XYZ file of C-alpha atoms in Angstrom:
751
model
C 151.750 100.716 113.865
C 150.569 99.109 117.091
C 152.701 95.998 116.468
C 155.819 98.062 115.844
C 155.253 100.254 118.939
C 154.257 97.756 121.665
C 155.502 100.015 124.470
C 152.962 102.676 123.534
C 150.025 100.473 122.455
C 149.753 97.907 125.238
C 146.998 96.811 125.461
C 146.188 97.616 121.844
C 143.797 100.452 120.992
C 140.681 99.973 118.834
C 139.879 101.839 115.614
C 136.506 102.828 114.129
C 137.735 102.615 110.510
C 137.475 106.378 110.001
C 139.387 108.836 112.175
C 138.845 107.758 115.794
C 141.190 105.580 117.863
C 140.082 104.521 121.355
C 142.496 103.414 124.057
C 141.813 102.102 127.571
C 144.686 104.250 128.874
C 146.279 107.554 127.913
C 148.941 106.897 125.270
C 152.399 108.064 126.391
C 153.842 110.156 123.582
C 157.250 111.794 123.861
C 155.926 115.181 122.806
C 152.813 115.278 124.989
C 149.350 114.653 123.485
C 150.357 114.360 119.790
C 152.569 111.946 117.866
C 153.171 111.031 114.199
C 153.913 107.484 113.011
C 155.056 106.375 109.542
C 153.197 103.296 108.349
C 152.986 101.223 105.161
C 149.842 99.838 103.585
C 149.588 96.050 103.454
C 151.918 94.766 100.722
C 153.246 98.258 99.916
C 156.515 100.099 100.448
C 155.403 103.744 100.493
C 155.353 105.376 103.932
C 152.284 107.299 105.066
C 152.376 109.659 108.073
C 149.610 109.039 110.645
C 149.156 111.695 113.334
C 147.409 110.848 116.603
C 146.102 113.627 118.838
C 144.314 113.287 122.165
C 140.943 115.007 121.685
C 138.942 113.811 124.664
C 138.229 111.228 127.321
C 135.147 109.134 128.054
C 134.331 108.738 131.724
C 132.718 105.439 132.839
C 129.884 107.461 134.352
C 129.018 108.670 130.837
C 128.539 105.054 129.767
C 126.246 104.421 132.728
C 124.262 107.572 131.913
C 123.313 106.127 128.505
C 120.574 104.047 130.097
C 120.292 105.248 133.681
C 117.948 107.740 135.276
C 120.556 110.522 134.936
C 120.242 111.039 131.178
C 123.288 112.871 129.803
C 122.109 116.046 128.057
C 125.486 116.435 126.308
C 124.805 115.022 122.837
C 128.485 114.742 121.860
C 129.279 112.816 125.035
C 126.428 110.390 124.288
C 127.549 109.885 120.682
C 131.173 109.304 121.713
C 130.111 106.740 124.302
C 127.883 104.835 121.876
C 130.585 104.960 119.168
C 133.099 103.441 121.608
C 130.741 100.590 122.485
C 129.938 99.871 118.841
C 133.649 99.771 117.923
C 134.302 97.370 120.808
C 131.563 95.043 119.579
C 132.648 94.947 115.943
C 136.456 94.745 116.332
C 136.738 90.947 116.673
C 134.637 89.996 113.618
C 136.307 92.673 111.500
C 139.774 91.439 112.424
C 138.891 87.919 111.308
C 140.191 86.891 107.884
C 138.020 87.697 104.866
C 135.777 90.314 106.539
C 135.041 93.826 105.282
C 133.134 96.653 106.960
C 129.884 98.089 105.637
C 128.706 100.819 108.009
C 127.789 99.092 111.270
C 127.743 95.723 109.542
C 130.485 93.387 108.422
C 130.465 91.106 105.396
C 132.250 87.762 105.129
C 133.761 86.066 102.079
C 132.537 82.684 103.336
C 130.180 81.143 100.742
C 129.743 84.119 98.379
C 127.121 83.865 95.624
C 127.505 85.076 92.068
C 125.261 87.980 91.112
C 124.491 89.303 87.616
C 126.516 92.170 86.110
C 129.983 91.145 87.347
C 129.091 91.348 91.040
C 128.604 88.885 93.894
C 126.653 88.659 97.152
C 128.386 88.392 100.551
C 126.485 87.473 103.703
C 127.026 89.487 106.841
C 125.658 90.753 110.134
C 124.602 94.161 111.393
C 125.307 95.138 115.022
C 124.389 98.282 116.928
C 124.381 99.158 120.625
C 121.215 101.053 121.598
C 120.305 102.697 124.910
C 117.044 101.386 126.380
C 115.272 102.005 129.692
C 117.543 100.648 132.442
C 119.911 98.804 130.098
C 121.899 98.768 126.883
C 120.697 96.423 124.148
C 122.509 95.045 121.122
C 120.476 95.081 117.902
C 121.627 92.230 115.615
C 120.370 91.481 112.115
C 121.445 89.564 109.038
C 122.482 91.571 106.008
C 123.465 90.978 102.402
C 126.180 93.001 100.717
C 126.936 93.588 97.047
C 130.638 93.202 96.252
C 132.710 93.427 93.077
C 133.605 89.969 91.806
C 137.331 89.256 91.787
C 138.532 88.921 88.188
C 139.565 90.556 84.934
C 138.383 94.190 84.809
C 137.490 94.126 81.131
C 135.460 90.915 81.403
C 133.564 92.112 84.486
C 132.893 95.544 82.931
C 131.503 93.846 79.808
C 129.197 91.759 81.992
C 128.128 94.876 83.923
C 127.256 96.764 80.720
C 125.555 93.680 79.271
C 127.621 93.075 76.125
C 128.647 89.718 74.653
C 132.251 90.563 73.775
C 134.845 93.339 73.706
C 134.013 94.281 70.116
C 130.425 95.044 71.123
C 131.700 97.052 74.111
C 133.831 99.096 71.713
C 130.804 99.799 69.484
C 128.610 100.744 72.452
C 131.148 103.226 73.849
C 131.723 104.719 70.385
C 127.996 105.076 69.763
C 127.906 102.708 66.782
C 126.116 99.909 68.635
C 122.583 101.296 68.627
C 122.759 102.777 72.146
C 123.315 106.323 73.384
C 127.073 106.720 74.174
C 126.264 108.965 77.171
C 124.225 106.213 78.816
C 126.973 103.611 78.292
C 129.664 105.990 79.534
C 127.646 106.719 82.669
C 127.449 102.985 83.399
C 131.203 102.588 82.767
C 132.008 105.409 85.204
C 129.660 103.899 87.754
C 131.511 100.576 87.634
C 135.103 101.847 87.433
C 135.340 105.095 89.410
C 137.243 104.482 92.667
C 137.666 100.751 91.932
C 140.870 99.295 93.410
C 142.761 97.130 90.935
C 145.928 95.066 90.665
C 148.106 95.021 87.558
C 148.914 92.057 85.334
C 152.187 93.664 84.213
C 153.271 94.712 87.754
C 152.325 91.885 90.086
C 154.161 93.225 93.160
C 152.444 96.624 93.168
C 149.876 97.310 95.900
C 146.270 97.730 94.598
C 145.482 101.242 93.401
C 142.174 103.074 92.971
C 141.088 104.287 89.539
C 140.828 108.080 89.748
C 139.240 108.776 86.371
C 138.380 107.589 82.866
C 140.168 108.479 79.605
C 137.805 108.112 76.613
C 140.546 107.328 74.130
C 142.174 104.151 72.878
C 145.702 103.000 73.730
C 146.518 103.276 70.026
C 145.606 106.987 69.747
C 146.468 108.322 73.218
C 150.057 109.578 73.185
C 152.575 111.001 75.637
C 156.232 112.093 75.652
C 158.546 109.371 76.920
C 160.809 110.497 79.759
C 164.033 108.883 78.513
C 163.966 109.663 74.791
C 161.596 112.614 74.791
C 159.788 111.194 71.767
C 155.989 111.057 71.473
C 154.622 107.496 71.586
C 151.239 105.896 72.061
C 150.228 103.919 75.128
C 150.014 100.782 72.978
C 153.585 101.327 71.724
C 154.824 101.894 75.264
C 153.424 98.587 76.544
C 154.623 96.714 73.453
C 158.120 97.960 74.340
C 157.619 96.394 77.779
C 156.710 93.014 76.208
C 152.964 93.524 76.727
C 151.343 93.595 73.329
C 147.732 94.705 73.809
C 144.854 92.575 72.558
C 142.438 95.517 72.291
C 144.465 98.623 71.373
C 141.416 100.222 69.675
C 139.097 100.032 72.696
C 138.296 103.727 73.388
C 138.650 103.630 77.170
C 141.524 103.568 79.653
C 141.820 104.001 83.408
C 143.475 107.045 84.887
C 145.697 106.991 87.992
C 146.771 110.345 89.391
C 147.418 113.151 86.927
C 149.377 111.444 84.166
C 149.096 107.618 84.252
C 146.867 105.918 81.668
C 146.492 102.131 81.786
C 144.460 99.907 79.405
C 141.725 97.947 81.168
C 142.976 94.598 79.875
C 146.052 94.905 82.140
C 144.014 95.107 85.353
C 142.195 92.770 87.742
C 139.637 93.745 90.392
C 141.139 93.558 93.890
C 139.141 91.301 96.213
C 136.712 92.545 98.872
C 135.320 95.838 97.524
C 131.766 96.927 98.218
C 129.828 98.081 95.157
C 128.303 101.514 95.916
C 126.735 102.449 92.580
C 123.154 102.223 91.360
C 122.043 98.598 91.695
C 120.880 97.119 88.348
C 117.304 95.840 88.238
C 118.264 92.169 87.752
C 120.596 92.365 90.759
C 117.847 93.921 92.876
C 115.495 91.073 92.001
C 118.098 88.425 92.845
C 119.049 90.254 96.043
C 115.418 90.329 97.175
C 114.997 86.633 96.430
C 118.090 85.645 98.449
C 117.454 87.921 101.435
C 113.743 87.074 101.791
C 113.439 84.556 104.626
C 110.543 83.436 106.769
C 110.631 84.622 110.395
C 111.798 81.359 111.946
C 114.428 80.872 109.231
C 115.755 84.363 109.950
C 115.665 83.791 113.701
C 117.627 80.549 113.219
C 120.258 82.447 111.189
C 120.549 85.042 113.952
C 120.924 82.399 116.671
C 123.676 80.730 114.643
C 125.361 84.125 114.129
C 126.579 84.349 117.713
C 129.688 82.320 116.882
C 130.570 84.609 113.956
C 130.049 87.700 116.117
C 132.726 86.539 118.638
C 130.892 88.027 121.609
C 132.181 85.383 124.014
C 135.720 85.123 122.598
C 136.545 88.736 121.680
C 139.722 89.908 123.480
C 138.518 93.491 123.015
C 135.291 92.847 124.930
C 137.138 90.785 127.556
C 139.760 93.498 128.194
C 137.042 96.147 128.483
C 135.009 94.133 130.990
C 131.989 94.276 128.685
C 129.665 91.253 128.531
C 126.868 90.471 126.071
C 124.091 87.980 126.782
C 123.556 84.879 124.672
C 119.747 84.995 124.483
C 117.511 87.251 122.429
C 115.183 89.511 124.426
C 111.568 88.685 125.148
C 109.392 91.777 125.420
C 105.729 92.483 126.024
C 103.553 93.579 123.118
C 99.935 94.582 122.506
C 97.796 94.110 119.406
C 95.663 97.093 118.350
C 92.197 96.653 116.873
C 91.808 97.253 113.119
C 89.455 100.018 111.991
C 86.108 99.524 110.244
C 86.033 100.817 106.661
C 83.025 102.333 104.878
C 82.362 101.928 101.152
C 79.653 102.924 98.707
C 75.991 101.960 99.211
C 76.546 102.152 103.014
C 78.550 98.914 102.958
C 81.216 98.274 105.609
C 84.351 96.145 105.835
C 84.765 94.680 109.302
C 88.399 93.631 109.711
C 89.089 90.848 112.176
C 92.110 89.218 113.806
C 90.380 85.877 114.246
C 91.225 84.329 110.869
C 95.021 84.581 110.912
C 95.317 83.737 107.210
C 93.305 86.840 106.203
C 94.385 89.468 108.732
C 95.153 92.938 107.418
C 93.428 92.346 104.063
C 90.013 92.615 102.408
C 88.642 92.529 98.854
C 86.259 94.560 96.693
C 84.161 91.667 95.401
C 80.468 92.745 95.337
C 81.434 96.167 96.744
C 81.408 99.707 95.405
C 83.849 102.540 95.990
C 82.899 105.413 98.289
C 82.866 107.972 95.449
C 83.952 108.171 91.814
C 84.089 110.997 89.242
C 81.999 110.961 86.068
C 84.486 109.386 83.680
C 84.285 110.181 79.975
C 86.522 108.108 77.657
C 88.754 105.121 78.356
C 91.458 105.085 75.657
C 92.987 101.596 75.336
C 96.435 101.813 73.715
C 98.023 98.623 72.377
C 101.832 98.922 72.107
C 102.611 95.230 71.574
C 101.479 92.805 68.874
C 101.369 90.064 71.492
C 98.132 91.504 72.888
C 95.109 91.247 70.591
C 92.148 90.400 72.837
C 90.111 93.584 73.279
C 87.248 91.561 74.755
C 89.178 91.160 77.974
C 89.312 94.968 78.305
C 85.533 95.124 77.938
C 85.289 92.456 80.648
C 87.390 94.687 82.891
C 85.199 97.725 82.143
C 82.132 95.699 83.213
C 83.825 94.739 86.495
C 84.608 98.403 87.135
C 80.967 99.248 86.510
C 79.931 96.938 89.360
C 82.364 98.897 91.564
C 80.699 102.233 90.704
C 83.434 103.235 88.209
C 81.725 103.894 84.859
C 83.122 105.082 81.501
C 80.942 106.692 78.863
C 82.820 105.042 75.974
C 85.925 102.970 75.144
C 88.327 103.972 72.352
C 90.889 101.362 71.121
C 94.149 102.743 69.676
C 97.336 101.184 68.223
C 100.800 102.669 68.923
C 103.198 99.948 67.820
C 106.059 102.212 66.721
C 108.030 104.559 68.986
C 108.206 107.311 70.055
C 105.020 106.600 71.955
C 104.409 110.196 73.115
C 104.149 111.432 69.516
C 101.954 108.458 68.598
C 99.607 109.198 71.508
C 99.320 112.830 70.429
C 98.517 111.886 66.847
C 95.984 109.199 67.742
C 93.956 110.845 70.489
C 94.543 114.594 70.087
C 90.979 115.127 68.746
C 89.618 113.670 71.993
C 91.674 115.561 74.558
C 92.466 118.875 72.850
C 88.964 120.424 73.143
C 88.738 119.460 76.830
C 89.391 121.826 79.717
C 91.983 120.942 82.352
C 89.149 119.637 84.528
C 87.713 117.656 81.627
C 90.993 115.953 80.885
C 90.988 114.489 84.396
C 87.907 112.426 83.449
C 89.718 110.794 80.509
C 91.926 107.752 81.229
C 94.569 106.347 78.880
C 95.237 102.643 79.493
C 98.532 101.616 77.856
C 99.262 97.900 77.398
C 102.984 97.089 77.257
C 105.363 94.108 77.209
C 106.275 92.271 80.404
C 109.233 94.534 81.161
C 109.296 97.926 79.449
C 110.417 100.587 81.928
C 111.429 103.126 79.272
C 108.014 103.010 77.633
C 106.317 103.317 81.022
C 108.427 106.387 81.943
C 107.613 107.941 78.565
C 103.864 107.400 79.047
C 103.974 108.921 82.544
C 105.920 111.932 81.283
C 103.416 112.467 78.479
C 100.364 112.129 80.743
C 101.489 113.728 84.011
C 103.704 116.530 82.711
C 102.783 117.298 79.090
C 99.026 116.713 78.834
C 97.516 116.483 82.322
C 95.768 113.203 81.507
C 95.440 110.174 83.801
C 97.463 107.221 82.471
C 97.663 103.627 83.616
C 100.313 101.265 82.253
C 99.410 97.549 82.243
C 101.651 94.563 81.479
C 99.711 92.421 79.026
C 100.704 89.229 80.895
C 98.583 90.455 83.812
C 95.475 90.288 81.630
C 95.127 86.532 82.001
C 92.243 84.482 83.364
C 94.153 83.433 86.491
C 93.389 86.036 89.160
C 91.940 88.394 86.544
C 88.915 89.466 88.590
C 91.017 90.555 91.578
C 93.562 92.257 89.324
C 90.811 94.166 87.484
C 89.325 95.398 90.763
C 92.704 96.539 92.076
C 93.317 98.354 88.786
C 89.941 100.066 89.152
C 90.925 101.301 92.619
C 94.148 102.786 91.185
C 92.372 104.587 88.367
C 89.645 105.937 90.648
C 92.171 107.222 93.206
C 94.323 108.864 90.514
C 91.238 110.631 89.152
C 90.258 112.128 92.507
C 87.779 109.462 93.625
C 87.678 108.002 97.154
C 87.662 104.211 97.430
C 86.947 103.814 101.138
C 86.961 105.871 104.323
C 87.409 104.962 107.993
C 84.118 104.549 109.782
C 85.409 106.637 112.676
C 88.878 107.972 113.384
C 89.888 108.553 116.995
C 87.649 111.265 118.460
C 90.595 112.723 120.396
C 92.257 113.537 117.066
C 89.235 113.992 114.771
C 86.701 115.261 117.304
C 83.425 116.958 116.307
C 84.903 120.387 117.097
C 88.290 119.640 115.530
C 89.508 120.496 112.074
C 92.479 118.159 111.763
C 95.025 118.156 108.962
C 97.323 115.150 108.528
C 100.656 115.815 106.801
C 103.239 113.419 105.380
C 106.693 114.669 104.331
C 109.551 112.797 102.666
C 112.693 113.575 100.682
C 114.282 111.667 97.805
C 117.976 111.920 96.993
C 119.691 111.255 93.647
C 121.611 108.028 93.179
C 125.408 107.726 93.292
C 127.059 109.811 90.592
C 123.868 111.677 89.688
C 123.768 115.490 89.488
C 119.980 115.778 89.839
C 118.556 117.636 92.855
C 116.912 116.273 95.978
C 113.104 116.197 95.855
C 110.908 117.074 98.850
C 107.269 115.931 98.686
C 104.595 116.946 101.206
C 101.012 115.641 101.151
C 98.242 117.034 103.346
C 94.612 116.170 103.991
C 91.864 118.682 103.150
C 88.801 116.802 104.426
C 87.265 115.862 107.796
C 88.035 112.152 107.335
C 91.781 112.259 106.657
C 91.524 110.463 103.286
C 91.574 113.235 100.645
C 95.109 114.532 100.065
C 96.862 117.182 98.006
C 100.580 117.400 97.272
C 103.348 120.020 97.183
C 106.756 119.261 95.639
C 109.968 121.277 95.892
C 113.506 120.726 94.573
C 116.624 121.588 96.576
C 120.409 120.971 96.508
C 121.364 117.321 96.078
C 121.480 115.126 99.211
C 120.224 117.846 101.532
C 117.829 116.085 103.931
C 116.241 119.019 105.769
C 113.583 120.723 103.641
C 114.569 124.268 102.674
C 111.154 125.631 101.607
C 109.094 123.945 104.306
C 107.703 127.310 105.433
C 106.265 127.897 101.963
C 104.909 124.335 101.672
C 103.108 124.441 105.036
C 101.726 127.950 104.434
C 100.443 126.921 101.010
C 98.794 123.794 102.446
C 96.986 125.855 105.091
C 95.731 128.279 102.453
C 94.356 125.371 100.390
C 92.573 124.000 103.455
C 91.219 127.496 104.199
C 89.787 127.889 100.686
C 88.165 124.428 100.654
C 86.777 124.423 104.220
C 84.729 127.612 104.462
C 87.535 130.049 105.289
C 88.743 128.033 108.266
C 92.234 126.710 108.932
C 92.894 123.471 110.864
C 92.848 123.414 114.646
C 95.254 120.446 114.787
C 98.183 119.308 112.645
C 99.432 115.721 112.852
C 102.751 115.778 111.007
C 104.490 112.534 109.955
C 108.085 113.007 108.782
C 109.844 110.213 106.906
C 113.450 109.750 105.815
C 115.245 111.138 108.883
C 118.024 109.208 110.632
C 118.264 109.208 114.428
C 121.375 111.377 114.233
C 119.273 114.134 112.628
C 116.467 114.217 115.217
C 117.877 117.214 117.065
C 118.441 119.101 113.813
C 114.855 118.408 112.735
C 113.586 119.580 116.120
C 115.659 122.735 115.847
C 114.955 123.597 112.199
C 111.913 121.905 110.650
C 109.650 122.038 113.706
C 110.568 125.677 114.304
C 109.875 126.438 110.625
C 106.499 124.665 110.772
C 105.462 126.516 113.940
C 106.467 129.801 112.328
C 104.344 129.027 109.229
C 101.333 128.069 111.384
C 101.602 131.307 113.374
C 102.020 133.435 110.236
C 98.927 132.020 108.477
C 96.829 132.091 111.682
C 97.678 135.762 112.143
C 96.661 136.574 108.559
C 93.242 134.904 108.818
C 92.652 135.880 112.488
C 92.295 132.267 113.665
C 93.908 130.469 116.632
C 97.290 128.863 115.887
C 96.835 125.145 115.200
C 98.436 122.711 117.643
C 101.254 120.578 116.213
C 102.149 116.941 116.814
C 105.376 116.029 114.975
C 106.242 112.348 114.529
C 109.260 110.885 112.757
C 108.565 107.557 111.038
C 111.576 105.293 110.525
C 111.693 102.296 108.163
C 115.432 101.755 107.663
C 116.201 100.008 110.922
C 117.049 96.447 111.945
C 114.483 95.658 114.668
C 112.348 92.582 113.941
C 109.537 90.842 115.834
C 109.513 87.054 116.234
C 106.227 86.217 117.996
C 105.382 82.942 119.668
C 103.669 80.734 117.100
C 100.301 80.916 118.855
C 100.429 84.734 118.556
C 101.618 84.874 114.917
C 99.712 85.304 111.682
C 99.451 82.629 108.982
C 103.061 83.281 107.856
C 104.601 83.368 111.370
C 104.933 87.159 111.410
C 103.512 89.351 114.158
C 99.822 90.173 113.767
C 98.961 93.525 112.141
C 98.599 96.066 114.941
C 101.408 94.644 117.099
C 102.924 97.498 119.088
C 105.899 97.615 121.480
C 106.492 100.754 123.533
C 108.650 99.437 126.418
C 111.954 97.589 126.956
C 113.619 98.508 123.620
C 112.538 102.152 123.282
C 114.598 105.250 123.981
C 115.310 106.359 127.569
C 115.598 109.990 126.410
C 113.155 112.032 128.549
C 112.191 114.505 125.778
C 111.121 111.815 123.308
C 108.503 109.102 123.166
C 108.835 106.269 120.680
C 107.214 102.971 119.787
C 107.425 100.183 117.199
C 104.231 99.371 115.312
C 103.720 96.652 112.734
C 100.498 97.496 110.926
C 100.707 95.195 107.914
C 100.519 91.480 107.281
C 103.708 90.350 105.582
C 103.434 88.796 102.131
C 107.006 87.513 101.904
C 109.783 86.987 104.411
C 110.052 88.654 107.810
C 108.015 91.832 108.301
C 109.693 95.059 109.433
C 107.770 97.248 111.905
C 107.770 101.023 111.563
C 109.529 103.035 114.278
C 107.622 106.138 115.429
C 109.340 108.874 117.463
C 107.258 111.779 118.794
C 109.537 114.802 119.183
C 106.896 117.547 119.546
C 103.297 117.403 120.781
C 101.268 120.547 121.516
C 98.045 118.532 121.500
C 99.169 116.355 124.437
C 97.857 113.210 122.800
C 98.258 110.000 124.767
C 100.454 107.117 123.658
C 97.392 104.926 123.084
C 95.751 107.610 120.929
C 98.800 108.155 118.703
C 99.391 104.432 118.271
C 95.779 103.667 117.338
C 95.512 106.707 115.070
C 98.734 105.775 113.241
C 97.503 102.193 112.871
C 94.167 103.398 111.456
C 95.955 105.551 108.863
C 97.767 102.430 107.626
C 94.374 101.122 106.405
C 93.340 104.031 104.150
C 95.938 103.807 101.391
C 93.501 104.144 98.514
C 95.031 101.752 95.970
C 95.486 98.718 98.225
C 93.035 96.260 99.733
C 95.281 95.575 102.694
C 96.926 97.542 105.474
C 100.363 98.982 104.708
C 103.475 99.325 106.868
C 103.390 103.118 107.365
C 100.560 105.702 107.553
C 98.989 106.487 104.178
C 100.156 110.140 104.037
C 103.761 109.024 104.563
C 103.394 106.497 101.759
C 101.808 109.103 99.475
C 104.744 111.438 100.126
C 107.140 108.578 99.459
C 105.648 107.752 96.045
C 105.141 111.439 95.152
C 108.846 112.244 95.234
C 108.959 112.975 91.508
C 112.234 112.818 89.629
C 113.448 115.994 87.953
C 112.418 116.303 84.280
C 113.283 113.181 82.293
C 114.781 113.358 78.813
C 112.108 113.263 76.149
C 111.356 109.754 74.867
C-alpha cells in the first residue's frame, strides 16, 4: 500500500501490527480524514479493502510528559505515546527477513532448534519503552519462542499426538487405540485450529488458515459436485484430479470456510507461525533447559543483541530523531537484612549474607518444627512393583520424629491396579471411616509412584482433598535413594506438617510498624488462574489470609468466575468472610491493619484494580467494622508482578555464589515509575538455583497506613522467608505464593 502510493506515504508510516498506523505528518487524502485502499496479501491475488481514518494526534509535549515533572494525567494520551515509541523501536527488526512478532518481542528464524511434538524453538528479543524518573528507558531481554515446524501436516500432527505412524493415529482418533477419543481430539484441535497451511495440489495458492475440523474420512464424507450434480466422496474428487489419497480412511479432515474439506495429507505447515496452545510437558522441560543461562552468559547475549535490534541503523528511529544509548544502565541498589527464624525448643536460625554460597537458605538438621499436630496413622501406599524397601520408609519416620513430627503407627498398603481411588477406599476405609473430619486431618496417606505419573498423582489428590478430606503426599520412588535422602526426608516432613496445620518456623520479630504490640495485622494474598487455550473451564480466584499475630498461619477462600476474567467478582464476599474468621479466632476482634498483596495483574490493569478491587475491599472492611462496632481497618494494597523482563547483573564482588544479586537486593530509584500516585520497587528476595534470577516488582497503589518505603520493603522481604515447605527464601511473599498454588482447578474427571 505504501509502496504503491508514494505521494501519500512519504516518508513511510509505521504500523503496530494490529489496527494503528502512525505517521510523522498528516496523510493527505482526497476525501478528507478517511481513505480506503485495496491491497493484496503477499503471494495472493484477492483484493482486501483497508480503510484508514485519522483518529488523533500525538503532540511532542506529550512524549516529554512521560518522564518529566509535568506528569500527564490523561491515561489514553500516555498509552498512545508509549505505543508510538514501542512501534518505532521494533519496526526495523520486524522488517528484517525471517522475523515474526510475538507481543513486544520478535523472533528470528536464524539457528532454530528442533523441539519435541512437531515444534521448534526460535530465539528472539523483547523490547519495551518504559517511563522512569527524568528519562525514558528501554527494557531489553532475550526470549525463546515456540513455533510450528515447517513440514507435512500429517507427519507433524502424528509427532504432536505421540503416535508412531498414521495407522496408530487413525486408531487413536477412532477410540480403538486404548486412549479416550475425546482427549485425542482435543489435542488435534489444539494443533490444527487456526494453523496456516499450503497445499500440495495447489502450489500457487496463498497459505490459508484451518477454520475447523471434520471428524470423518475422505472416503465417507460426500458432497454434490457442482458440474454434474452427482454425490461423490472427497477421496473420489481428488482421485479425479490425479491425487489418489494414501490415507482415505483417516477420520479427520481440515475445514476451510463453510464448505471446503481437505485431507491433511495434502497440506504443509506454512513457515513462521507461533504455537499458542497448551505447551506439552516434554517441550516445557526442553524450553527451560535451553533458556536457563547464568547471569554473565545472559548479559553477554544482551550485549551482542544490539546489532540485531538495529538501534543505530534503523531508518525509522533516524527519521524520528530518536536515539538509544549503547550501554546498559548502572543503578544504585541496597541489600536488606534477612530475618531471624524461630523453631521448636527455642532454637533460632540466624541467616547471614557473609557466606555467599549459602545465602537465602538453611536446613533442618538437628532442629525441630515450631509446632506439629498429634498425628495418628501414616498409611504407606505402594503403587509400583519397582519399590519394595519398606525399611527406608521407617528410616524416614525416625527422621521426622527428630523434627518433632511423630506418627502413632505405620500401615503399609498395596494398590498396584487402577483405579487407585477405589483401591484406596477398599484398603483403608476401616481406618478413616470412623474418624471425624478433625480426626481425618491427623491421618496421612503417603503414595509411592513411578518417576513420572501425573494422572495417578491427580487422582490421589482428588481422592484425598475433595472426596475424603485426608492429607495425601505423593512421592516418586526414585527420590527414596541414599543420595541426599536425609535432606529430602526432612523437606518432606515440612510439607506434611504444613499440610496438616502445623507451623514449621516463625519470624523472630516482624517489623513493629506493621506488627506492633497494639496492632492486629492481617496479611492477604490474592491471585487468579485462567484456563489454558481452548479450555472451557472457569477462572479461579484464590485468596489466603493470616489469622495469627505472627503472619504465618493462613486460611484460604476460593471462588470461580467467568473464564479469563482477571478482576475478582466476589471479592467483597471473600474479604468479609476472612474478617469474620479472624473475628471468631481472635477474641471477637477484627484486624486493625490489612496488608494486601495482589498477584497476576498487568500494568495496564492498575487503574481498573484501583477503581474496582480496592473500592470493593474498602467497602467490605467498612461493612464488617460497622457490624461488629470496631474501627475500620487501614488498608495497604500492593500489586506484585513476576511476568516482567527486568534483570539485575551485579558486579562480581557484590554477587552471590552463582553471580546473581544477593537475596534482599532492592532498587527503588532510576528505573521505577515517575507516576506521582504510585510507589514501586524491585526486590530480589531469593537466591537463584539455576540461571538468572528475576526480581519481583512491587507497586503500592493504596496505603491508608502511611507505611514508609523502607518498612514495606523489609516487611515484604521478611515474608519471603516464611513459606512453610521450603528451607530457603522464595521470590515473592509467602501469602502470594500460597494464593498462587491454591488456585484449584475445577472438578477433574474421576480417575
